[in-house]
Short mmCIF file of C-alpha atoms and ligand atoms in Angstrom, two decimals:
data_model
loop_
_atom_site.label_atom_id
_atom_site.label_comp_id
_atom_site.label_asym_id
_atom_site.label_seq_id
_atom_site.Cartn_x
_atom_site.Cartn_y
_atom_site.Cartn_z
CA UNK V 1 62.45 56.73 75.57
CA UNK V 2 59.99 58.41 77.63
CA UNK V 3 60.95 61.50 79.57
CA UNK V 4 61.04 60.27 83.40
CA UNK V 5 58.38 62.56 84.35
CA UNK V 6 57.37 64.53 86.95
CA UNK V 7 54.79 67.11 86.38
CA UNK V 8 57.46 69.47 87.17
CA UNK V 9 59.88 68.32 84.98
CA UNK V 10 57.85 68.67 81.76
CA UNK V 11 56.22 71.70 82.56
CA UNK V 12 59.37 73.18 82.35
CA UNK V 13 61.48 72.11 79.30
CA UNK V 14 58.50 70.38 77.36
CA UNK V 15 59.34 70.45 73.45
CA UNK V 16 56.88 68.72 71.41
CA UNK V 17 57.71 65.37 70.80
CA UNK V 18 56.19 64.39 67.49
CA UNK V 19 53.67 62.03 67.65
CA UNK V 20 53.42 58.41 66.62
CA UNK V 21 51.21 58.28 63.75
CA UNK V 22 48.27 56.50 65.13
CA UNK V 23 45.81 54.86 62.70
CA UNK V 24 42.75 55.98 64.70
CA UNK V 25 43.91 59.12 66.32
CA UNK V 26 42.54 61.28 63.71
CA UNK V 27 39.71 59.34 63.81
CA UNK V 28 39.14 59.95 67.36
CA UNK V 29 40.57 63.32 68.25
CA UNK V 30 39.77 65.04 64.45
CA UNK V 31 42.13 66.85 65.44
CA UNK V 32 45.60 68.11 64.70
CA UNK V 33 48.81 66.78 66.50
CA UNK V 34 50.17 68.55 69.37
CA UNK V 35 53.00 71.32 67.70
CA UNK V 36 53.67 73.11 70.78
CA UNK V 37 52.67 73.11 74.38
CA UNK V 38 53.64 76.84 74.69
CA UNK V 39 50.21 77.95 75.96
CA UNK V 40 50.39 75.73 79.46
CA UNK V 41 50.13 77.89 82.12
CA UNK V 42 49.95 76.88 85.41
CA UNK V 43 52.47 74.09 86.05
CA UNK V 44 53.60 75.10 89.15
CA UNK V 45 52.66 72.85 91.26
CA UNK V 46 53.49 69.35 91.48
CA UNK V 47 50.76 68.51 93.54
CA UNK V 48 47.91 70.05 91.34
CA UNK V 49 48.92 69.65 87.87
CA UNK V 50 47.06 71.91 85.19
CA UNK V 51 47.51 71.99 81.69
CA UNK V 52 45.40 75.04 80.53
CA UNK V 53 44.78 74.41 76.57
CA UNK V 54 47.39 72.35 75.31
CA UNK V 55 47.42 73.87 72.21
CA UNK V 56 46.03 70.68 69.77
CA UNK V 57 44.52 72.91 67.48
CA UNK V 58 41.51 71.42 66.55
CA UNK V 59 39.93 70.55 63.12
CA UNK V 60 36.22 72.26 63.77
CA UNK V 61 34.86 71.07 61.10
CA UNK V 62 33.95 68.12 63.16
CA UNK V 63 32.15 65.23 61.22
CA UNK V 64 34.34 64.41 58.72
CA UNK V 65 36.52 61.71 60.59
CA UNK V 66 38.71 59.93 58.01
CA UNK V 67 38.61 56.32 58.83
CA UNK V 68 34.69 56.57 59.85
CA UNK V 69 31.41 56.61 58.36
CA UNK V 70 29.76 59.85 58.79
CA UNK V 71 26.70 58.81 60.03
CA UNK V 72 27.90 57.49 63.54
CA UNK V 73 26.39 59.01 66.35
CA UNK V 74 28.97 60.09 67.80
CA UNK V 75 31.09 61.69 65.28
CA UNK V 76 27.67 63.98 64.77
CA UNK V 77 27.59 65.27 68.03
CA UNK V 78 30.24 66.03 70.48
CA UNK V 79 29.09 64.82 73.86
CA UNK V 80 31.67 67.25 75.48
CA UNK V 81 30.00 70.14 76.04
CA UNK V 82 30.70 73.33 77.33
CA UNK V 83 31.79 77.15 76.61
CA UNK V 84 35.34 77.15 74.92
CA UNK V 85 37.30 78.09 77.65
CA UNK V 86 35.11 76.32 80.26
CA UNK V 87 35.95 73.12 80.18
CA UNK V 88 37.79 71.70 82.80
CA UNK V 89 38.75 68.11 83.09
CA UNK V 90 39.52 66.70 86.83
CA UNK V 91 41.07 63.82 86.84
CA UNK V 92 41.08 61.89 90.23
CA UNK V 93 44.03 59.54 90.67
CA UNK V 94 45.69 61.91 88.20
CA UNK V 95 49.37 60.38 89.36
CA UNK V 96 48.38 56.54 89.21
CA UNK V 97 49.33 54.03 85.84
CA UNK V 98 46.07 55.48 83.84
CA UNK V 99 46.24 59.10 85.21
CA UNK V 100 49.76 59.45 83.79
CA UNK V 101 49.13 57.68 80.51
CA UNK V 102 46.19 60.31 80.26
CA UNK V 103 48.27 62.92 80.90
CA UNK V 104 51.16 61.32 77.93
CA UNK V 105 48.29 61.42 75.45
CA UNK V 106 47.25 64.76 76.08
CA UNK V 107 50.75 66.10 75.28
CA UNK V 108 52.15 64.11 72.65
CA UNK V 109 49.33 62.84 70.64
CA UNK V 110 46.75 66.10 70.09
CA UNK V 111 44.13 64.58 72.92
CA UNK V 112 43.53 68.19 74.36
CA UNK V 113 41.30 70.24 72.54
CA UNK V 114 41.30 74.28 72.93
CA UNK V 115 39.91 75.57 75.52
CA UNK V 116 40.48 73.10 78.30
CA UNK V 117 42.04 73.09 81.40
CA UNK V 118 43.10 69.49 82.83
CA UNK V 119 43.55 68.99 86.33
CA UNK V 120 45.50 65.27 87.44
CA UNK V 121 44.89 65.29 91.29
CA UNK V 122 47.14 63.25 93.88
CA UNK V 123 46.30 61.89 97.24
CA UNK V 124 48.00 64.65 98.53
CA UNK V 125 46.13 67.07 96.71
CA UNK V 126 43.01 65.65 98.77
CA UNK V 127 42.18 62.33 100.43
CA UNK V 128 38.77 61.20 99.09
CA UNK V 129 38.15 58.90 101.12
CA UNK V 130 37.04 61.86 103.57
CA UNK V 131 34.48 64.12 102.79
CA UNK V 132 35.28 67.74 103.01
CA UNK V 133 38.38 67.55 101.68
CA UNK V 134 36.93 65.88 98.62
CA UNK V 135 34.60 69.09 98.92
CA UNK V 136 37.10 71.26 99.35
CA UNK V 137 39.51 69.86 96.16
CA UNK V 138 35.61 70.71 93.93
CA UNK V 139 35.43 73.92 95.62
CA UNK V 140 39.06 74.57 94.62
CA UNK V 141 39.15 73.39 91.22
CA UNK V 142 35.38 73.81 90.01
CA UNK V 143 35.69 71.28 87.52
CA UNK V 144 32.96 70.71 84.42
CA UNK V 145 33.69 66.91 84.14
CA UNK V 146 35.90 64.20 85.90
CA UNK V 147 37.85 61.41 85.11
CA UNK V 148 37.50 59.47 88.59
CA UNK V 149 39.84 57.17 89.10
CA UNK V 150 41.41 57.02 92.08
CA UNK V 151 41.18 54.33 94.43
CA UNK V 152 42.47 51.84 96.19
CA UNK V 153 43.79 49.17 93.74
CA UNK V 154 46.46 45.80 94.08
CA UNK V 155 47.21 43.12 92.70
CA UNK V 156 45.32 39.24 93.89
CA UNK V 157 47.82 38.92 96.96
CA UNK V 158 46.99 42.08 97.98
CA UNK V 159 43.63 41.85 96.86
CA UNK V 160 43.06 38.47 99.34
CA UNK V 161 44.67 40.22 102.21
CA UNK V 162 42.56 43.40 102.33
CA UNK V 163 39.16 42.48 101.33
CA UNK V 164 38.03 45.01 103.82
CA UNK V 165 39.85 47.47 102.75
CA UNK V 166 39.29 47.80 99.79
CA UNK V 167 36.01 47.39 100.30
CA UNK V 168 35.41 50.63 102.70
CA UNK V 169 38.12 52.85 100.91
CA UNK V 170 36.49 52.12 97.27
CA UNK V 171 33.47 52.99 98.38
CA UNK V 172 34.28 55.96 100.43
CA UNK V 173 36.30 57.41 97.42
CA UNK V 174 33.61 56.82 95.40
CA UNK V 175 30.40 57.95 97.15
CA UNK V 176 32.40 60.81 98.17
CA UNK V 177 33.45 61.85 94.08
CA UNK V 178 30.57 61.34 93.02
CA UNK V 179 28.17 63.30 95.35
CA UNK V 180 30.20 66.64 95.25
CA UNK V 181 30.34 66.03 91.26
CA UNK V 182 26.45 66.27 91.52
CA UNK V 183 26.10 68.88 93.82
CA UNK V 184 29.10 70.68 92.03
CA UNK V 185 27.27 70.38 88.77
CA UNK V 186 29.48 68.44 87.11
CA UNK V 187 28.36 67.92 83.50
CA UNK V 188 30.01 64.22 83.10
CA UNK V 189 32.38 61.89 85.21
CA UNK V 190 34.06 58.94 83.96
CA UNK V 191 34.71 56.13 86.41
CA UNK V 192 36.17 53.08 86.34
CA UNK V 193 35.30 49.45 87.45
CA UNK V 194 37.11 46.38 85.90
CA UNK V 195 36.44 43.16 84.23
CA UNK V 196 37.76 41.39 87.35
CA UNK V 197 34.50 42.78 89.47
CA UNK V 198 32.23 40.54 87.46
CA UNK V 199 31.05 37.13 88.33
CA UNK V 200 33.04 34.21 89.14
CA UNK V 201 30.37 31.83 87.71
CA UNK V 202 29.77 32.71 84.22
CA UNK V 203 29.62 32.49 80.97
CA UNK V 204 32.06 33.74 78.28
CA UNK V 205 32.47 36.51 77.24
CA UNK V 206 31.29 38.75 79.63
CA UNK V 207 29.93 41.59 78.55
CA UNK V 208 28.33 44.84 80.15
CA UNK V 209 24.94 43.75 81.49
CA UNK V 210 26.39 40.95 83.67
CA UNK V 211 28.17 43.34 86.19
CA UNK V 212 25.81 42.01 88.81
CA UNK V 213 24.61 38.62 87.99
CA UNK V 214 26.68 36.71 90.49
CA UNK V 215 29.55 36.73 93.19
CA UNK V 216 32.33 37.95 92.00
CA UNK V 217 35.42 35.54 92.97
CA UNK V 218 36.46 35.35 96.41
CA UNK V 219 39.79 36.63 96.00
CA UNK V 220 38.74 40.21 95.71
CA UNK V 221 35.22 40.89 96.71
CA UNK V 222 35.45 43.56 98.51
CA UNK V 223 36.98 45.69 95.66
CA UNK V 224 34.39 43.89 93.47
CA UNK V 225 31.62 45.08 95.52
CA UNK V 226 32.90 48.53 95.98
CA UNK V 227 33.22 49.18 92.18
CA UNK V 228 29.86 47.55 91.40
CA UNK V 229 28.36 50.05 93.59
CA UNK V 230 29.41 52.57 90.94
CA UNK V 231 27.43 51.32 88.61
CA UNK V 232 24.52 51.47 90.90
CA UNK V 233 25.83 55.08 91.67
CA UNK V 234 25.28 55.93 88.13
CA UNK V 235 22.02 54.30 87.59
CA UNK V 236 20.88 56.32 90.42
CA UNK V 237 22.31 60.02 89.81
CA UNK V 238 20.44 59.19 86.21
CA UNK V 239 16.95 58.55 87.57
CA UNK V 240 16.83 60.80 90.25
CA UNK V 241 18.50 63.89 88.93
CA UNK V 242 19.16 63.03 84.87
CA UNK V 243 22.82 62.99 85.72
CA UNK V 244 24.88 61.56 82.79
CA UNK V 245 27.84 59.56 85.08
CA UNK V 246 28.99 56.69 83.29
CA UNK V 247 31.66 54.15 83.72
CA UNK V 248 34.45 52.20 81.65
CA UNK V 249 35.36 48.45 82.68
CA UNK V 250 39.16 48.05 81.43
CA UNK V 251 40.70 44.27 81.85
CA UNK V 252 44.17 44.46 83.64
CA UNK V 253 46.13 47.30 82.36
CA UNK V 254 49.86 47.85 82.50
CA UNK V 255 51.95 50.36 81.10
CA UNK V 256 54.89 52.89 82.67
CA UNK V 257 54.76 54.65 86.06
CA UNK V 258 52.73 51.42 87.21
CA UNK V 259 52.97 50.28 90.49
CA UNK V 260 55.44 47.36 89.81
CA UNK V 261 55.78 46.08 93.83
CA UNK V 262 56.16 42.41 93.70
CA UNK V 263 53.60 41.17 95.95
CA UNK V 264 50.85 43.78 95.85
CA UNK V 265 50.84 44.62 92.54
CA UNK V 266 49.04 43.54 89.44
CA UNK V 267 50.76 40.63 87.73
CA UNK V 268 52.57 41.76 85.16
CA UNK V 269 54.28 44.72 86.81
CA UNK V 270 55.07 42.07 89.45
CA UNK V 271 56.87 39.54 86.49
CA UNK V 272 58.76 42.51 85.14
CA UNK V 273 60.05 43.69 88.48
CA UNK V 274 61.19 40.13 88.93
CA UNK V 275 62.84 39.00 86.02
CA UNK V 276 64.90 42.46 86.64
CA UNK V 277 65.86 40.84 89.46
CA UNK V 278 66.23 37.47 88.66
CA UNK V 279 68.52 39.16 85.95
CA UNK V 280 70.39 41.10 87.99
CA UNK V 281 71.37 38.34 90.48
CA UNK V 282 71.78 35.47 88.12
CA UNK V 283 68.89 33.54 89.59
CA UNK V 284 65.87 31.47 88.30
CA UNK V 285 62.86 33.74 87.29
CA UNK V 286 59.72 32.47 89.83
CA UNK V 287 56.01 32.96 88.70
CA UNK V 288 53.74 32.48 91.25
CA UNK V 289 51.00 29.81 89.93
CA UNK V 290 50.65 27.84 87.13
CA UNK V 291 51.14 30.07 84.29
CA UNK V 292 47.80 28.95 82.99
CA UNK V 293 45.41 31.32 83.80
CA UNK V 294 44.17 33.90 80.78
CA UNK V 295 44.33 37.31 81.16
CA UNK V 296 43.40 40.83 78.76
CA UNK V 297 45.74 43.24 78.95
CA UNK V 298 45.03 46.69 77.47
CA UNK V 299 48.35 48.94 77.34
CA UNK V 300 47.33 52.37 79.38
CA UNK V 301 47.88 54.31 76.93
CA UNK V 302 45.23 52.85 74.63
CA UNK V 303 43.30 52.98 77.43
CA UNK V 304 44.14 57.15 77.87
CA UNK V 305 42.63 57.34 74.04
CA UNK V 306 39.61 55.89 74.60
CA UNK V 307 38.78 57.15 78.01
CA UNK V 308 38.98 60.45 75.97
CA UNK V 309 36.52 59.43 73.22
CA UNK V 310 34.18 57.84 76.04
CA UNK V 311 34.74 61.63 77.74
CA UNK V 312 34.01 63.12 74.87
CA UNK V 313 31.68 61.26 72.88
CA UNK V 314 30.17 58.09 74.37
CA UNK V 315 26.72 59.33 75.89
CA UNK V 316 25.32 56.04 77.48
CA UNK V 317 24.68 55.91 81.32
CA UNK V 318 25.53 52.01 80.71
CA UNK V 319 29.10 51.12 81.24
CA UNK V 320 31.03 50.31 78.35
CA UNK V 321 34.05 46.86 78.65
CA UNK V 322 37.17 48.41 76.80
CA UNK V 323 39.59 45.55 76.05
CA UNK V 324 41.50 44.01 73.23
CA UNK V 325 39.71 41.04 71.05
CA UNK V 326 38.63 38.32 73.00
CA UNK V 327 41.34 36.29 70.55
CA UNK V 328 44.26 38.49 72.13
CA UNK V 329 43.55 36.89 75.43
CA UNK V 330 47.10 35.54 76.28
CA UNK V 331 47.92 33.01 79.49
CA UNK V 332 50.03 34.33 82.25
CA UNK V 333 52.91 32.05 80.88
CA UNK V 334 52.45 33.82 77.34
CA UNK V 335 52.76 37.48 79.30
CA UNK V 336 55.60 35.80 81.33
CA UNK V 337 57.71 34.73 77.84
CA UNK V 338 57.04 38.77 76.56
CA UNK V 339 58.46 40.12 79.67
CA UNK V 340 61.44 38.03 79.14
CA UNK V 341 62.01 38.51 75.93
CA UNK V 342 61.24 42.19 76.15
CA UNK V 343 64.37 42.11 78.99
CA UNK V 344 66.54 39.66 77.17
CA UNK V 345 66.57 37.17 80.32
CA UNK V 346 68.47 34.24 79.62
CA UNK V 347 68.02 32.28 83.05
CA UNK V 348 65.44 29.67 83.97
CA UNK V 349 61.77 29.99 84.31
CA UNK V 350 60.08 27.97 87.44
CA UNK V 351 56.45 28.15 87.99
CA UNK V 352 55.46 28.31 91.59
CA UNK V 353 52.35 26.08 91.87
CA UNK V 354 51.87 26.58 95.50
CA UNK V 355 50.56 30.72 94.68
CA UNK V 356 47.38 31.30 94.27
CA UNK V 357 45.84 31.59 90.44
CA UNK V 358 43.32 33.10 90.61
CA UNK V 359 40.17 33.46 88.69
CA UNK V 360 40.96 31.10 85.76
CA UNK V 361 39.85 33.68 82.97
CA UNK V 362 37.63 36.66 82.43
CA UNK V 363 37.05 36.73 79.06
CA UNK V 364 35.29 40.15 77.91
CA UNK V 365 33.56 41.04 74.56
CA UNK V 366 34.59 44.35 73.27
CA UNK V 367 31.60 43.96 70.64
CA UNK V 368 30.19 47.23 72.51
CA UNK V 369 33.34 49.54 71.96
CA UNK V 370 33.88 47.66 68.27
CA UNK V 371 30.50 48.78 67.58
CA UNK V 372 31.39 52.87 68.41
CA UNK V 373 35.09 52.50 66.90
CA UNK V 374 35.49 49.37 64.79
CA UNK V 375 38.51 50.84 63.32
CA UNK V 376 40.87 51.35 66.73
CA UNK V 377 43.88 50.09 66.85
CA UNK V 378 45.55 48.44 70.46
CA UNK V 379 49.36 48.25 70.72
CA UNK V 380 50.18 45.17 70.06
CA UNK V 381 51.12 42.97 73.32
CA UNK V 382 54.66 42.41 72.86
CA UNK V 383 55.66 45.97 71.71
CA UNK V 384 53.47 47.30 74.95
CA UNK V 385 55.07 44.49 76.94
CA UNK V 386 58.77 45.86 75.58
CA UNK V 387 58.07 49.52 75.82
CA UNK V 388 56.75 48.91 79.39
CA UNK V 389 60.09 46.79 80.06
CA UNK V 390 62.23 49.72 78.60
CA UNK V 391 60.29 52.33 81.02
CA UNK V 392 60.88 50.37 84.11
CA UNK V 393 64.58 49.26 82.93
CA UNK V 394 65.20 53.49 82.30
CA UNK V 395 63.38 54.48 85.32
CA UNK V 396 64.28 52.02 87.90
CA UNK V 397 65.11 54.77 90.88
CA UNK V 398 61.93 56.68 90.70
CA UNK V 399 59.42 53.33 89.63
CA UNK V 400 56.80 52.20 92.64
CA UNK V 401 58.05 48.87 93.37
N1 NAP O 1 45.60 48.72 87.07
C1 NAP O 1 44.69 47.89 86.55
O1 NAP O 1 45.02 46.79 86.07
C2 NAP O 1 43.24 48.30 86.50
C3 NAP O 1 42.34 47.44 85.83
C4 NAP O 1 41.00 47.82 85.75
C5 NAP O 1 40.57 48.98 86.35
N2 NAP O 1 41.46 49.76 87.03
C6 NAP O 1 40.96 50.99 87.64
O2 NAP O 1 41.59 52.08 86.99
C7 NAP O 1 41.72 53.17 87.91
C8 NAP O 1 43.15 53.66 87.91
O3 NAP O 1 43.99 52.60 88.32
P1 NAP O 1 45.58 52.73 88.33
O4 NAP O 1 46.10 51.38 88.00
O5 NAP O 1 45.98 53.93 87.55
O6 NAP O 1 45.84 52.97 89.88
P2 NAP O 1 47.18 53.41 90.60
O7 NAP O 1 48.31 53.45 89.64
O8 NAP O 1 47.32 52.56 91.81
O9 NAP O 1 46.86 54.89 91.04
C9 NAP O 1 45.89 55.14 92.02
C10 NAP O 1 45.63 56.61 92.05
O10 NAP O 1 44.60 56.84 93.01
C11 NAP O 1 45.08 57.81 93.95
N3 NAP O 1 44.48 57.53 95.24
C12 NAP O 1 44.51 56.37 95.93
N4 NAP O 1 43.87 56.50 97.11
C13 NAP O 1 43.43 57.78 97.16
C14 NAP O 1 42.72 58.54 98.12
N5 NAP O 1 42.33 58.01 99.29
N6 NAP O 1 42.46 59.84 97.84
C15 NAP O 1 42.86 60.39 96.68
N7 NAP O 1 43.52 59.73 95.74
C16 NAP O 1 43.81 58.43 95.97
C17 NAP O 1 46.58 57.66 93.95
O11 NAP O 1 47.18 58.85 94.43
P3 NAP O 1 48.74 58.86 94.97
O12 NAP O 1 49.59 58.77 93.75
O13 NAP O 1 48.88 60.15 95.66
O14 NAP O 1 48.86 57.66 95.86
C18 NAP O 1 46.85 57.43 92.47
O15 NAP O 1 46.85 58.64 91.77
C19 NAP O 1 41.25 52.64 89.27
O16 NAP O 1 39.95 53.09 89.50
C20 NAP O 1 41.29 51.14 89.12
O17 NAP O 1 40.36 50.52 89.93
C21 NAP O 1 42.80 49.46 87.10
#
């Protein structure tokens, strides 16, 4: 079971828990697993986490990645560059679904390499969406690269409510980020869109250069907009300044401390939280719409281990999709029979036709990422799906919801 964690809490009485044996991570990481976490040093706050060289001592011999030929680009070259000593990671959103997952992979799995300091920021820590405290948080923290991705994010009620919203915060956050990362110097930043900002008229699979072929759906254009503006962000810093930002474009992720609120969260937080319910009470389980609609789901903390590699080693300005196979697409009904499985409901399951559904599907290629790292392996669905369940089941008090 996974520690409930605060920052706090683990700073404090972490022991190394030994990792899963991963069939890429040495692949990815070449690097040892994580035997102690002796060397963090400044825990103290909850507010500003930062985990000074998490100890992962690290195979230099770099190159020789079992599981890969040696003549990929980037095994050859790490991207990451930087004194050792002098890197440090910022991660906005650092206390969201992906910051935390991040933050797991770091300590358990031999992500951190010597010689860098992470920093997971909150809202409290600053509120990008205004201007000099964004400067202020880069003036505090003087970070080498960022993982930016905090923001304003919900689920397609919320989503349909708020268009405005999300539109001006998103792009407030982000002009914001990514400005004082350029006139900070930052070396990289990471951002992140998602598969559901692309068009609502297309053709399958979407892949990376269709980001702005079309309207995206109506449901959520405003975030849409607001993350394709990233792109453009990126495209921008590049020509005028040679400024490597990139982006990733995840499909719906899920995975513990996610924000499981029933109506403005993403879906399947939203069917776990409510078959716990529907459990609890004795009543009928209700999914809002059809059930028919197909949906990607990357676990985060598949997503943590690649937005490492992409931190690390992916060197494009281009955004790169990162989502299962297009053949693990699964309908909403499919996710809906995991999550009650996963919580052993026994009671009946109505689907509520009058909700919304939706964009029907938004199926991605991953032939991009396959190409970098044919060999990684996602968690498969239902074991995600269970371990997710188990989180939320163990953590009920402390869970957003
Ligand atoms: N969840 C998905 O299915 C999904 C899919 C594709 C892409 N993405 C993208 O992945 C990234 C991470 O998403 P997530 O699911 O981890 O989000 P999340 O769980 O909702 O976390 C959002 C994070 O952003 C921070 N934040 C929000 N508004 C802020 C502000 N004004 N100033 C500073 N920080 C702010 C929050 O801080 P507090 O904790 O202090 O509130 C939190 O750390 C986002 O960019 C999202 O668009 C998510």
């Amino acid at each position: 079971m996974w520690p409930q964690s605060t920052a706090h809490a683990y700073a404090s009485t972490m022991t190394v828990t030994p990792c899963r044996p991963l069939p890429f991570q040495k692949s990815i990481y070449n690097s040892k697993r994580v035997k102690n976490i002796r060397n963090v040093r400044s825990f103290g706050e909850v507010r500003a986490q930062s985990v000074e060289a998490l100890s992962g001592s690290r195979n230099k011999s770099s190159g020789g990645c079992s599981g890969f030929p040696a003549d990929r680009p980037f095994i050859r070259s790490n991207k990451m560059e930087g004194e050792a000593g002098k890197i440090r990671v910022m991660v906005t959103g650092g206390t969201g679904l992906v910051g935390k997952a991040i933050e797991r992979v770091l300590q358990e799995e031999g992500g951190a390499r010597d010689g860098e300091t992470w920093i997971f920021l909150s809202s409290k820590d600053a509120n990008l969406m205004d201007a000099a405290e964004t400067k202020a948080v880069f003036q505090k923290h003087r970070p080498t690269h960022v993982i930016h991705l905090a923001a304003m994010v919900g689920g397609l009620f919320k989503n349909m409510r708020l268009n405005l919203s999300f539109w001006r915060n998103n792009i407030y956050i982000n002009d914001n980020v990514l400005h004082k990362a350029h006139e900070f110097g930052v070396q990289k930043v990471v951002s992140c869109l998602s598969t559901c900002i692309f068009p609502d008229k297309t053709t399958y699979p979407i892949d990376e250069t269709m980001i702005h072929s079309g309207p995206p759906h109506e449901s959520n254009f405003g975030y849409s907009y607001a993350k394709r503006m990233i792109d453009v962000h990126n495209r921008a810093y590049f020509n005028q300044y040679g400024r490597k930002y990139t982006a990733v474009i995840p499909t719906n992720v899920f995975g513990p401390h996610d924000n499981f609120n029933i109506e403005d969260g993403h879906v399947l937080p939203g069917l776990i939280h409510k078959t716990y319910i529907a459990q609890k009470e004795g009543t009928a389980l209700q999914v809002w719409g059809s059930g028919r609609p197909r949906r990607q789901f990357i676990y985060s903390l598949d997503l943590a281990r690649l937005l490492l590699w992409v931190l690390r080693e992916y060197d494009e300005v281009e955004p790169i999709i990162l989502s299962v196979e297009e053949k693990d697409e699964v309908s909403i009904k499919e996710a809906a029979d995991a999550v009650v499985e996963a919580l052993g409901f026994k009671g009946e399951v109505v689907y509520d036709t009058s909700k919304a559904d939706g964009q029907f599907k938004k199926t991605a290629s991953n032939s991009k990422l396959r190409k970098y790292l044919p060999d990684f392996s996602f968690t498969p669905f239902n074991k995600a799906v269970k371990e997710t369940c188990d989180w939320f089941v163990a953590n009920y008090d402390i869970a957003r919801k």
